[in-house]
Structures are given as structure tokens and as C-alpha cells.
XYZ file of C-alpha atoms in Angstrom:
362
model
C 149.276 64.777 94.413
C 148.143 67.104 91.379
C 145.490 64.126 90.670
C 144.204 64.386 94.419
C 143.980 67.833 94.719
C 141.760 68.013 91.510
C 139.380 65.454 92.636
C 139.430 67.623 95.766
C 138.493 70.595 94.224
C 136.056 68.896 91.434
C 134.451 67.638 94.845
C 134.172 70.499 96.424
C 132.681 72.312 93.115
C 130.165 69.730 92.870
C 129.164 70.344 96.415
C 128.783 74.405 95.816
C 126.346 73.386 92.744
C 124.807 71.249 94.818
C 123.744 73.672 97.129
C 123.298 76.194 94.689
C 120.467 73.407 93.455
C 118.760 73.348 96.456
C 118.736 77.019 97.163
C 116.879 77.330 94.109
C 114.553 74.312 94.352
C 113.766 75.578 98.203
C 112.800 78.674 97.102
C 110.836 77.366 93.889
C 108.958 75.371 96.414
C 107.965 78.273 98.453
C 106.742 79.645 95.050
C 104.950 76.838 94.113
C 102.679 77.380 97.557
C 99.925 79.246 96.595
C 100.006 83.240 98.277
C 97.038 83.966 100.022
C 95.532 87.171 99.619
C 98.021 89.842 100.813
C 96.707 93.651 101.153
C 99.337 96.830 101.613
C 98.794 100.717 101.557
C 100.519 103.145 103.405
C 100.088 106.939 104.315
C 102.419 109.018 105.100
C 103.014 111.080 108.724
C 103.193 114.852 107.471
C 100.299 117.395 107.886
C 97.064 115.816 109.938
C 94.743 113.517 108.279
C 91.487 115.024 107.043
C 88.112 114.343 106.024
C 89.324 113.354 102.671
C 91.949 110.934 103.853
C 89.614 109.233 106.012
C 86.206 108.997 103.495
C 89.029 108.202 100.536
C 91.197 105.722 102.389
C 91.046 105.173 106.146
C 87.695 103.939 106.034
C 88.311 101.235 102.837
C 91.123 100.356 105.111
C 88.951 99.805 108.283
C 86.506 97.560 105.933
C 89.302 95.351 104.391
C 91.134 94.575 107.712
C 87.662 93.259 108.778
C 86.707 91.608 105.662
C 90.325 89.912 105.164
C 92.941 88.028 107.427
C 96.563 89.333 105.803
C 96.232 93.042 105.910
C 99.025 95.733 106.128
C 99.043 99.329 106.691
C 102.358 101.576 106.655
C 103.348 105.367 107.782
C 105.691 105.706 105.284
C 107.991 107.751 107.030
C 110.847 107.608 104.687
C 108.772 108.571 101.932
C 107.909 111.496 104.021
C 111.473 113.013 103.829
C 111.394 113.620 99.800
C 110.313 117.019 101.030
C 112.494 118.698 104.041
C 110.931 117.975 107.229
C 111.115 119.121 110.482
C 113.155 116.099 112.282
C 111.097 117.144 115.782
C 107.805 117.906 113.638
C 108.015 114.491 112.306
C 108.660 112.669 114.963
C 105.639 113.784 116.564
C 103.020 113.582 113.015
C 104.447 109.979 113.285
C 102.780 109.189 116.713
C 99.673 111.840 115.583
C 98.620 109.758 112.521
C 99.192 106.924 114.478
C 96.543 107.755 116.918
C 94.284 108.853 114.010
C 94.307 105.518 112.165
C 93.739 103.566 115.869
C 90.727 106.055 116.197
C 89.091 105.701 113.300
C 88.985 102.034 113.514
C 92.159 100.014 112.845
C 92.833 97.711 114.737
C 96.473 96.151 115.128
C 95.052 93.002 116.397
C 93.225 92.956 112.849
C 96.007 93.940 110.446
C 99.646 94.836 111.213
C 100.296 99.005 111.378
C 104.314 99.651 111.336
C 106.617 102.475 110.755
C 107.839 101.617 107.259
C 111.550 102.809 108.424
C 111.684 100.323 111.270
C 111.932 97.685 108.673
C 115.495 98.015 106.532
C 114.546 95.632 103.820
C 111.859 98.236 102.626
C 115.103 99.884 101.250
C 117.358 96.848 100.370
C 114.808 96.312 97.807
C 114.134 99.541 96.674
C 117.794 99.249 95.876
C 117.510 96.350 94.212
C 113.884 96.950 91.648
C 116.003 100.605 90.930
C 118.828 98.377 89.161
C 115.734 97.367 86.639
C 113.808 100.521 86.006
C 115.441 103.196 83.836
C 115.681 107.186 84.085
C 113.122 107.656 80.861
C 110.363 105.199 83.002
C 110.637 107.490 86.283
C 111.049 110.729 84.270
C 107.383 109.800 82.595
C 105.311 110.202 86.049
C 103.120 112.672 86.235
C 103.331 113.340 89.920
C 107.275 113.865 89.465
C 106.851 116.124 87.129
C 104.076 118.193 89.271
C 106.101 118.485 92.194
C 109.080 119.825 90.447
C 107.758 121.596 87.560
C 110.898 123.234 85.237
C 113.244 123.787 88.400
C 114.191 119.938 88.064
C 117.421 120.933 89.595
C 116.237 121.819 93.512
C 114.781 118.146 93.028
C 115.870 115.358 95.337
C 117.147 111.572 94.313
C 114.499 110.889 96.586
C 111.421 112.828 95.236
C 112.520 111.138 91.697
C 113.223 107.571 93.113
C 109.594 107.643 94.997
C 107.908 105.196 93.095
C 110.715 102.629 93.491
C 110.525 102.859 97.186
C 106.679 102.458 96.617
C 107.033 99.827 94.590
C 109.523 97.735 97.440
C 106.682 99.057 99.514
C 104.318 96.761 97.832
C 106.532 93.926 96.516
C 108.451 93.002 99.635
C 105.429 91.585 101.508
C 104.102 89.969 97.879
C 101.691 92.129 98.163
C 98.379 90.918 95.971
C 96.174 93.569 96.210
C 96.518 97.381 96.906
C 94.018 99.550 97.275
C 94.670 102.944 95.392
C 93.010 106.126 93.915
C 93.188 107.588 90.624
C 96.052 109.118 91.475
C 98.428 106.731 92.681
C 97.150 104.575 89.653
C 100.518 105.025 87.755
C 102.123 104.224 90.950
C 100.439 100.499 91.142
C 101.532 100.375 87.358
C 105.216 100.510 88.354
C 105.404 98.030 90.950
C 103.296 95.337 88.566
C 105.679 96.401 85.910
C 109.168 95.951 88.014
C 107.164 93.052 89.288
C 107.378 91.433 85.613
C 110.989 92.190 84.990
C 112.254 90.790 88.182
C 109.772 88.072 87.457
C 111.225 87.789 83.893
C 114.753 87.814 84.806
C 114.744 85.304 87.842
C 111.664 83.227 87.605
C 108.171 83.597 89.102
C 108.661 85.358 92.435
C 106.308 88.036 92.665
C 102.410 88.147 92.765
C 101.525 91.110 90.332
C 99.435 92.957 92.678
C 96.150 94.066 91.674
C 93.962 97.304 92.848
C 91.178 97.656 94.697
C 89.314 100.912 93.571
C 86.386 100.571 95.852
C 83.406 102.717 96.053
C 85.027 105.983 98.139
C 84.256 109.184 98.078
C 86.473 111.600 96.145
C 86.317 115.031 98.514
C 87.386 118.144 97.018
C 89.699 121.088 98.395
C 86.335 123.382 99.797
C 88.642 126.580 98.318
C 89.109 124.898 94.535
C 86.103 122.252 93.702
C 87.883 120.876 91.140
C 91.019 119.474 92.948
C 91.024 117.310 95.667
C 91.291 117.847 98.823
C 94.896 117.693 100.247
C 97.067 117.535 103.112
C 100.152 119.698 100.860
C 97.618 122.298 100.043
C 99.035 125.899 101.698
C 95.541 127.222 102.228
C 94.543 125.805 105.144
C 91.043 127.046 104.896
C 90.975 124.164 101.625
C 90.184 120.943 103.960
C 88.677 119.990 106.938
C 91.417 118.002 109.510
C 90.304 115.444 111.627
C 91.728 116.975 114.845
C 89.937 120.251 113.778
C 87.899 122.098 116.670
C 84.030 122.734 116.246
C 84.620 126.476 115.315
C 87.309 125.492 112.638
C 84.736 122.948 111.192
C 82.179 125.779 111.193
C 84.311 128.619 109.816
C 86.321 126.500 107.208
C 82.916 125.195 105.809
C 81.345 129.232 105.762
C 84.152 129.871 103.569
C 83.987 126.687 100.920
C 83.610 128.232 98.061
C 80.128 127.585 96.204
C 78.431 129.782 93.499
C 75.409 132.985 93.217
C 73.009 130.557 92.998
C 71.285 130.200 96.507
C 69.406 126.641 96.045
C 70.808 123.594 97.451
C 71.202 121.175 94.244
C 73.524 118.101 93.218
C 74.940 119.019 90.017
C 79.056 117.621 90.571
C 79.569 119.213 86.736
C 77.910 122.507 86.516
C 77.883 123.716 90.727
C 81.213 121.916 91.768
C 81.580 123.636 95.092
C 77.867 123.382 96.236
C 77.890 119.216 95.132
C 81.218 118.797 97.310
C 79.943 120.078 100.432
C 76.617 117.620 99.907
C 78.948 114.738 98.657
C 80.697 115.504 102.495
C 77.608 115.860 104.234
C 75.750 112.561 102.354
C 79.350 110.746 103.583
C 79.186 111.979 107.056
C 75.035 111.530 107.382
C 74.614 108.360 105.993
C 71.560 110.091 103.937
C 71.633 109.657 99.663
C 72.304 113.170 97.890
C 68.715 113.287 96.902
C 66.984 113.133 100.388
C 69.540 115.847 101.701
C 68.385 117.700 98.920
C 65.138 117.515 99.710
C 65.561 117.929 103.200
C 67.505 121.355 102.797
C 64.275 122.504 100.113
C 64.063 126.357 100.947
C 67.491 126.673 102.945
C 69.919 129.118 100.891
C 73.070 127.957 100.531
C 75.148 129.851 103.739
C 72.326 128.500 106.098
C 72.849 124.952 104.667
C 76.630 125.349 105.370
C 76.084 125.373 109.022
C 73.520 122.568 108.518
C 76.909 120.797 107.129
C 78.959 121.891 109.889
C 77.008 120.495 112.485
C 77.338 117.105 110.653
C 80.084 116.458 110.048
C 81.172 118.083 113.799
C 79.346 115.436 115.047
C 81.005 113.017 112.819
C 84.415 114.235 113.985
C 83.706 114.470 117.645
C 84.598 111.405 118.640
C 87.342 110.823 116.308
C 89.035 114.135 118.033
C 88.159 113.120 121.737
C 89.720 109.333 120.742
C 92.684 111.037 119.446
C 93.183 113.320 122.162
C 93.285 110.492 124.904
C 95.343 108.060 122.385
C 97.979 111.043 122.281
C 98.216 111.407 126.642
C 99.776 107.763 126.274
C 102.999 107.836 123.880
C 104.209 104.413 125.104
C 101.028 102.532 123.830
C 101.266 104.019 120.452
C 104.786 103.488 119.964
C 104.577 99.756 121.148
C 101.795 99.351 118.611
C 104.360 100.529 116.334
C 107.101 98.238 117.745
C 104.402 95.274 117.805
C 103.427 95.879 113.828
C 107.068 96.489 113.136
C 107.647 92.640 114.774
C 105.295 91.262 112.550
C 106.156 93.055 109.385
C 109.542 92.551 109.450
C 109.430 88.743 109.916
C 107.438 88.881 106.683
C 110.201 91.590 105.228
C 113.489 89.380 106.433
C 111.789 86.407 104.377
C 111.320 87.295 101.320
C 114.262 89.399 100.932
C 116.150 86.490 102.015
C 114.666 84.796 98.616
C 115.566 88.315 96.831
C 119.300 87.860 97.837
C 119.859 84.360 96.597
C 118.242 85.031 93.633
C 119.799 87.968 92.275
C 122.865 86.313 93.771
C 123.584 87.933 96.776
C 125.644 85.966 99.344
């Protein structure tokens, strides 16, 4: 009886390795497959979108969804809520930015635009690249320690955590290629790193995704010429929104701050302020630096501010008037949400799938 029940169980053993084999092998296979070129970035739903955003980002992203089939863009909602939010406040930005990205030019039958909180593995993962990334690594970025500065205890798990969540962002689509400023460099950094160790620790799993720089323009705050312009920024009169009204475009742009000199030159390191509004209006025009320059020969500086105005008004016109009609029909934009969130999460429930029996999840 003993004798039987051991062959039993040494049966039954062999059959658990057994499957424990194939698991493996299965998911070695899909490994083995070659990953096509995958493309992720996300933006998050707080404040309105301005011309910044759209010259630094949206537009790369409206070229890349047309130059490449697998394309994904994200409002990274639960990012968003590092900071305290307004639950009504957000719920509406969501659908806003929404509408923004559809009217300046992506197109969900092009790339797949979701809510990143409508898919759950986005933090299943985050959970699990956090158990491989120690307190030191997070405590070095520079962003972290911007936001907080010395009063590191007002500080949220989630504003120190960020850049795991970014990097499950990124990693649980096998992401290949992200496209990314100079300031979310660091960022890119710790999702290719986490990449490695999980990589490291339970075979080759994970593309280490690379970054597309691009040639965007870098737009400056029109209050402080040598910061960027930003969505966080408490003076409003610092950036020009996209839903911004012709007089707002003309008053914010009479107030950018420039220098005594009255010419019109390009000179980014010595005239900061004067070079940012050209840099806009070269972006906006479609003209080089050196013919608006030209062009302007004789206008003082105030008069070529309106000049600017009218520019990039016109640029911004029909962004605003797609926006506005976009924004009368809630439904549509939160099926295109529903619809990306379909797509992305089929992706998501995949790969995590491989994550779980891996790590050794059951």
C-alpha cells in the first residue's frame, strides 16, 4: 500500500515538473519570436495641454503613429494622483486631453489611446519591478527630489514610487522604443535598468526599450526663458494652452518676458526670451528663424509680439474649434477610451500572464 501510494505521488510529482517544463518552454518560445517594433508614451490628464506639449510631444506622436504600425499612447491617470486632485476636476481633464490628442491628430484607428487605470496589470507590475529596485536607486532622481525639496515628509509613496509605475508603463506592453525628452531621460534609464534585472533573474523577457529623441522643439515658460514651459507652473501668464481664446494668446504673448533691446534677433544664449517667442513662431509658421528675422527687419520687439500672436492664433484655431465640438459628445470620447482600453489590455493580460509564471505566481 505504502509502495503504491509512493509511486502515486512520484507520478503525480513528475507530472507537476512536467508542466512546470512546458510553462517555461511555452513562454521561451514566445521569446524566441522576434518583437516587432513596439512604441509607448503617455501624458498625463491634469492642467490643459499647451503649445509646448503639443510642439514637444503631441506632434512626434502624430508622426510615429503614421510612420509605424504598433503604437501606444496613455493618459496616465494614476500617475496623475501623486499630487491631490480634484476627483470631479479629473474626471473631466481626463475626457479634455482626450479631445486634445484626437484634435491634434491621433488617430485611434492608427495607434491605441487608453486610460492607463482601465488596465489593472499597469499596477500588478509596478508591484512586481518595485520588489527589484531599492530605496537608494529611487531616492537618486532628480525629479523626486525637485518636487519635494527638504519637506520629504508631506511626500507621498506615490510621488516616490513614480518611476516604477513608469517603468510597468513601458515594460508591460514590451515596449521597444519610447520617445522622451531630456527630462524624462532618467526615467527611460530605470525601466531599461529594471528591464535587465528582471531579465537577469528570470531569463530574457523584456526588450530594453530604446528612446527616440527626435528633432522637437524645446518651448520655454514666456515668464522665465530659461525653464520650460509647463503645465505645473502657477503663473499662468508662463504658457500658452491649447484651448486658450484669441485675447489670451494675444495678452499672454504682450507679457513674455524679452529684454531692452528692441531688434528682433535669434540669439537662444545671450536674448533667451526674445529667441523663444521666434523658436514658437518659426514652429507655428513653418518659416526658418532666419527668414522671420528678416521678415520682422525694423519691427521693435512689442509690435513683433502681436505679429506672434496672430500666428500662432491661427495655428490654434482649429485645434480649439475641434476641441470644442469633440467635448459636446462625451460618449464618443469615452468609447474611444473603452475601445483603446480593449486593445491595450489584451496586450497587458498577456504578458503579465508570462510575468506570473515566471516569478512564480500561480
Amino acid at each position: 500500500m505504502a509502495a503504491s501510494v509512493c509511486r502515486t505521488c512520484a507520478s503525480q510529482f513528475r507530472f507537476k515538473a512536467f508542466n512546470f517544463v512546458q510553462v517555461s518552454k511555452s513562454i521561451q518560445r514566445r521569446l524566441s519570436t522576434p518583437i516587432s517594433m513596439r512604441i509607448f508614451s503617455g501624458i498625463q490628464p491634469t492642467g490643459v495641454p499647451h503649445i509646448g506639449n503639443y510642439l514637444g510631444a503631441i506632434k512626434q506622436w502624430k508622426d510615429l503613429q503614421e510612420q509605424h504600425r504598433h503604437v501606444m499612447y496613455s493618459i496616465v491617470d494614476l500617475h496623475s494622483i501623486a499630487l491631490p486632485q480634484d476627483p470631479k476636476q479629473l474626471k473631466t481633464s481626463i475626457l479634455t486631453t482626450t479631445a486634445i490628442l484626437l484634435a491634434c491628430g491621433i488617430d485611434p484607428e492608427r495607434s491605441i489611446l487608453f486610460q492607463q487605470s482601465a488596465v489593472k496589470e499597469h499596477a500588478e507590475l509596478a508591484w512586481v519591478l518595485g520588489c527589484k529596485i531599492t530605496l537608494a536607486r529611487l531616492n537618486s532622481f532628480t525629479q523626486w527630489k525637485a518636487k519635494v525639496g527638504s519637506d520629504k515628509k508631506k511626500a507621498c509613496v506615490g510621488l516616490f514610487t513614480y518611476p516604477v509605475l513608469q517603468s510597468a508603463d513601458i515594460l508591460l506592453y514590451k515596449s521597444t522604443h519610447v520617445p522622451v525628452g531630456d527630462d524624462q531621460k532618467q526615467h527611460l534609464e530605470m525601466a531599461q535598468e529594471v528591464a535587465r534585472i528582471f531579465n537577469n533573474n528570470y531569463g530574457e523577457f523584456f526588450p530594453i526599450p530604446k528612446p527616440i529623441f527626435g528633432n522637437v522643439t524645446k518651448v520655454k515658460s514666456l515668464r522665465d526663458p530659461t525653464i520650460k514651459m509647463s503645465k505645473s507652473d502657477d503663473q499662468m501668464l508662463s504658457r500658452i494652452e491649447l484651448l486658450d481664446t484669441h485675447d489670451q494668446i494675444v495678452k499672454k504673448l504682450k507679457k513674455a518676458v524679452t529684454d531692452f533691446t528692441s531688434e528682433v534677433t535669434y540669439d537662444p544664449q545671450s536674448r533667451p526670451g526674445v529667441s523663444n517667442i521666434v523658436m514658437i513662431h518659426s514652429a507655428v509658421s513653418g518659416k526658418t528663424v532666419e527668414d522671420i528675422c528678416n521678415e520682422v527687419k525694423g519691427l521693435e520687439t512689442a509690435e513683433y509680439k502681436l505679429v506672434v500672436a496672430e500666428a500662432v492664433n491661427a495655428f490654434i484655431e482649429p485645434i480649439r474649434y475641434k476641441v470644442s465640438s469633440l467635448l459636446q459628445d462625451k460618449e464618443y470620447l469615452q468609447d474611444v477610451l473603452k475601445t483603446g482600453a480593449d486593445k491595450a489590455r489584451k496586450i497587458a493580460e498577456k504578458n503579465y500572464n508570462d510575468v506570473k509564471q515566471l516569478v512564480g505566481f500561480i
